[in-house]
């Protein structure tokens, strides 16, 4: 049963990723990306991480996808639908990606860790969210604040980059 | 099951990398970057499960925050490109080559 669920969810994930890269239209590419994110979120539920799975749906499949689709809405449809999907040097890119994949697969097949602790220590009183919050605010408080500053800087940077500079244009 | 999970996340990463390298549309390159980040985050969750340590899930929260800020800046750059040239084809932006 678990193996069947894993097969279905990984098929959704990998199929969505392939659709993102191959799709001709940018809109269908974004929808394939959402499909892939939902598959990954299902895999997270299988890995005893329900809080992260919900975060994945909210942040990736919700916020980021809507942001990208919103920017597409602002642009001309003919700009988004190019005649040529791929770069002229796409073959080199594909060969490089295949080499990267082969390298990573060799790593995965050789990888040995002690998995006697698998699936343990992930909950407090049966709640994964409590455990994540406990570790986040006891051991990772400083990185948490740093991430808040990164988000603030990205917000300011995005506003500065995309604001109208009509004075310079004239 | 560990090897299967690792293979899925590496496939996600590699497909995203190929998408960044071969597509011409800047927005689709951004989406492929998201796929790469998601593959890297997924290996964190897999290791968190198999090592019985919840730190990997905390790291995923940081990865998600960085991915969100990266998308915001990338989309601002895409809007600026569109305003300047009326195109988001990456081959129209080779100013530094000349």
PDB file of C-alpha atoms in Angstrom, chain B residues 9-84:
ATOM      1  CA  UNK B   9      14.423  14.321  -5.153  1.00  0.00           C
ATOM      2  CA  UNK B  10      17.556  14.097  -7.322  1.00  0.00           C
ATOM      3  CA  UNK B  11      15.373  13.717 -10.418  1.00  0.00           C
ATOM      4  CA  UNK B  12      13.456  16.834  -9.377  1.00  0.00           C
ATOM      5  CA  UNK B  13      16.746  18.719  -8.954  1.00  0.00           C
ATOM      6  CA  UNK B  14      18.197  17.533 -12.275  1.00  0.00           C
ATOM      7  CA  UNK B  15      15.017  18.295 -14.242  1.00  0.00           C
ATOM      8  CA  UNK B  16      14.988  21.781 -12.727  1.00  0.00           C
ATOM      9  CA  UNK B  17      18.647  22.304 -13.661  1.00  0.00           C
ATOM     10  CA  UNK B  18      17.991  21.219 -17.264  1.00  0.00           C
ATOM     11  CA  UNK B  19      14.998  23.580 -17.383  1.00  0.00           C
ATOM     12  CA  UNK B  20      17.141  26.519 -16.258  1.00  0.00           C
ATOM     13  CA  UNK B  21      19.709  25.722 -18.934  1.00  0.00           C
ATOM     14  CA  UNK B  22      17.529  25.017 -21.970  1.00  0.00           C
ATOM     15  CA  UNK B  23      14.444  27.257 -21.738  1.00  0.00           C
ATOM     16  CA  UNK B  24      14.409  30.742 -23.259  1.00  0.00           C
ATOM     17  CA  UNK B  25      11.482  32.194 -21.308  1.00  0.00           C
ATOM     18  CA  UNK B  26      12.738  33.939 -18.175  1.00  0.00           C
ATOM     19  CA  UNK B  27       9.593  33.106 -16.172  1.00  0.00           C
ATOM     20  CA  UNK B  28       9.937  29.400 -16.948  1.00  0.00           C
ATOM     21  CA  UNK B  29      13.569  29.595 -15.849  1.00  0.00           C
ATOM     22  CA  UNK B  30      12.341  30.984 -12.516  1.00  0.00           C
ATOM     23  CA  UNK B  31       9.854  28.105 -12.210  1.00  0.00           C
ATOM     24  CA  UNK B  32      12.652  25.592 -12.864  1.00  0.00           C
ATOM     25  CA  UNK B  33      14.673  27.284 -10.121  1.00  0.00           C
ATOM     26  CA  UNK B  34      11.736  26.658  -7.785  1.00  0.00           C
ATOM     27  CA  UNK B  35      11.796  22.987  -8.785  1.00  0.00           C
ATOM     28  CA  UNK B  36      15.515  22.812  -7.954  1.00  0.00           C
ATOM     29  CA  UNK B  37      14.962  24.404  -4.537  1.00  0.00           C
ATOM     30  CA  UNK B  38      12.092  22.028  -3.889  1.00  0.00           C
ATOM     31  CA  UNK B  39      14.241  19.021  -4.749  1.00  0.00           C
ATOM     32  CA  UNK B  40      16.906  20.241  -2.323  1.00  0.00           C
ATOM     33  CA  UNK B  41      14.258  20.792   0.356  1.00  0.00           C
ATOM     34  CA  UNK B  42      12.830  17.342  -0.210  1.00  0.00           C
ATOM     35  CA  UNK B  43      16.155  15.670   0.506  1.00  0.00           C
ATOM     36  CA  UNK B  44      16.198  17.592   3.818  1.00  0.00           C
ATOM     37  CA  UNK B  45      12.817  16.113   4.762  1.00  0.00           C
ATOM     38  CA  UNK B  46      13.869  12.600   3.662  1.00  0.00           C
ATOM     39  CA  UNK B  47      16.993  12.752   5.810  1.00  0.00           C
ATOM     40  CA  UNK B  48      15.002  14.214   8.699  1.00  0.00           C
ATOM     41  CA  UNK B  49      12.736  11.160   8.583  1.00  0.00           C
ATOM     42  CA  UNK B  50      15.423   8.526   8.212  1.00  0.00           C
ATOM     43  CA  UNK B  51      17.790  10.015  10.819  1.00  0.00           C
ATOM     44  CA  UNK B  52      14.972  10.672  13.303  1.00  0.00           C
ATOM     45  CA  UNK B  53      15.981  14.317  13.698  1.00  0.00           C
ATOM     46  CA  UNK B  54      13.520  17.162  13.223  1.00  0.00           C
ATOM     47  CA  UNK B  55      16.192  19.758  12.332  1.00  0.00           C
ATOM     48  CA  UNK B  56      15.784  18.982   8.626  1.00  0.00           C
ATOM     49  CA  UNK B  57      12.177  20.128   8.732  1.00  0.00           C
ATOM     50  CA  UNK B  58      13.263  23.397  10.380  1.00  0.00           C
ATOM     51  CA  UNK B  59      15.839  23.859   7.602  1.00  0.00           C
ATOM     52  CA  UNK B  60      13.062  23.394   5.048  1.00  0.00           C
ATOM     53  CA  UNK B  61      11.270  26.415   6.532  1.00  0.00           C
ATOM     54  CA  UNK B  62      14.405  28.509   5.904  1.00  0.00           C
ATOM     55  CA  UNK B  63      14.701  27.132   2.357  1.00  0.00           C
ATOM     56  CA  UNK B  64      11.061  28.053   1.684  1.00  0.00           C
ATOM     57  CA  UNK B  65      11.598  31.606   2.966  1.00  0.00           C
ATOM     58  CA  UNK B  66      14.689  32.062   0.793  1.00  0.00           C
ATOM     59  CA  UNK B  67      12.794  30.620  -2.209  1.00  0.00           C
ATOM     60  CA  UNK B  68       9.972  33.114  -1.686  1.00  0.00           C
ATOM     61  CA  UNK B  69      12.344  36.094  -1.521  1.00  0.00           C
ATOM     62  CA  UNK B  70      14.273  34.827  -4.551  1.00  0.00           C
ATOM     63  CA  UNK B  71      11.031  34.616  -6.542  1.00  0.00           C
ATOM     64  CA  UNK B  72      10.039  38.151  -5.522  1.00  0.00           C
ATOM     65  CA  UNK B  73      13.369  39.621  -6.697  1.00  0.00           C
ATOM     66  CA  UNK B  74      13.387  37.482  -9.860  1.00  0.00           C
ATOM     67  CA  UNK B  75       9.903  38.604 -10.835  1.00  0.00           C
ATOM     68  CA  UNK B  76      10.881  42.243 -10.227  1.00  0.00           C
ATOM     69  CA  UNK B  77      13.816  41.697 -12.616  1.00  0.00           C
ATOM     70  CA  UNK B  78      11.421  40.099 -15.158  1.00  0.00           C
ATOM     71  CA  UNK B  79       9.111  43.131 -14.976  1.00  0.00           C
ATOM     72  CA  UNK B  80      12.083  45.478 -15.461  1.00  0.00           C
ATOM     73  CA  UNK B  81      13.256  43.451 -18.491  1.00  0.00           C
ATOM     74  CA  UNK B  82       9.765  43.583 -19.971  1.00  0.00           C
ATOM     75  CA  UNK B  83       9.569  47.364 -19.459  1.00  0.00           C
ATOM     76  CA  UNK B  84      12.939  48.014 -21.096  1.00  0.00           C
TER      77      UNK B  84
END
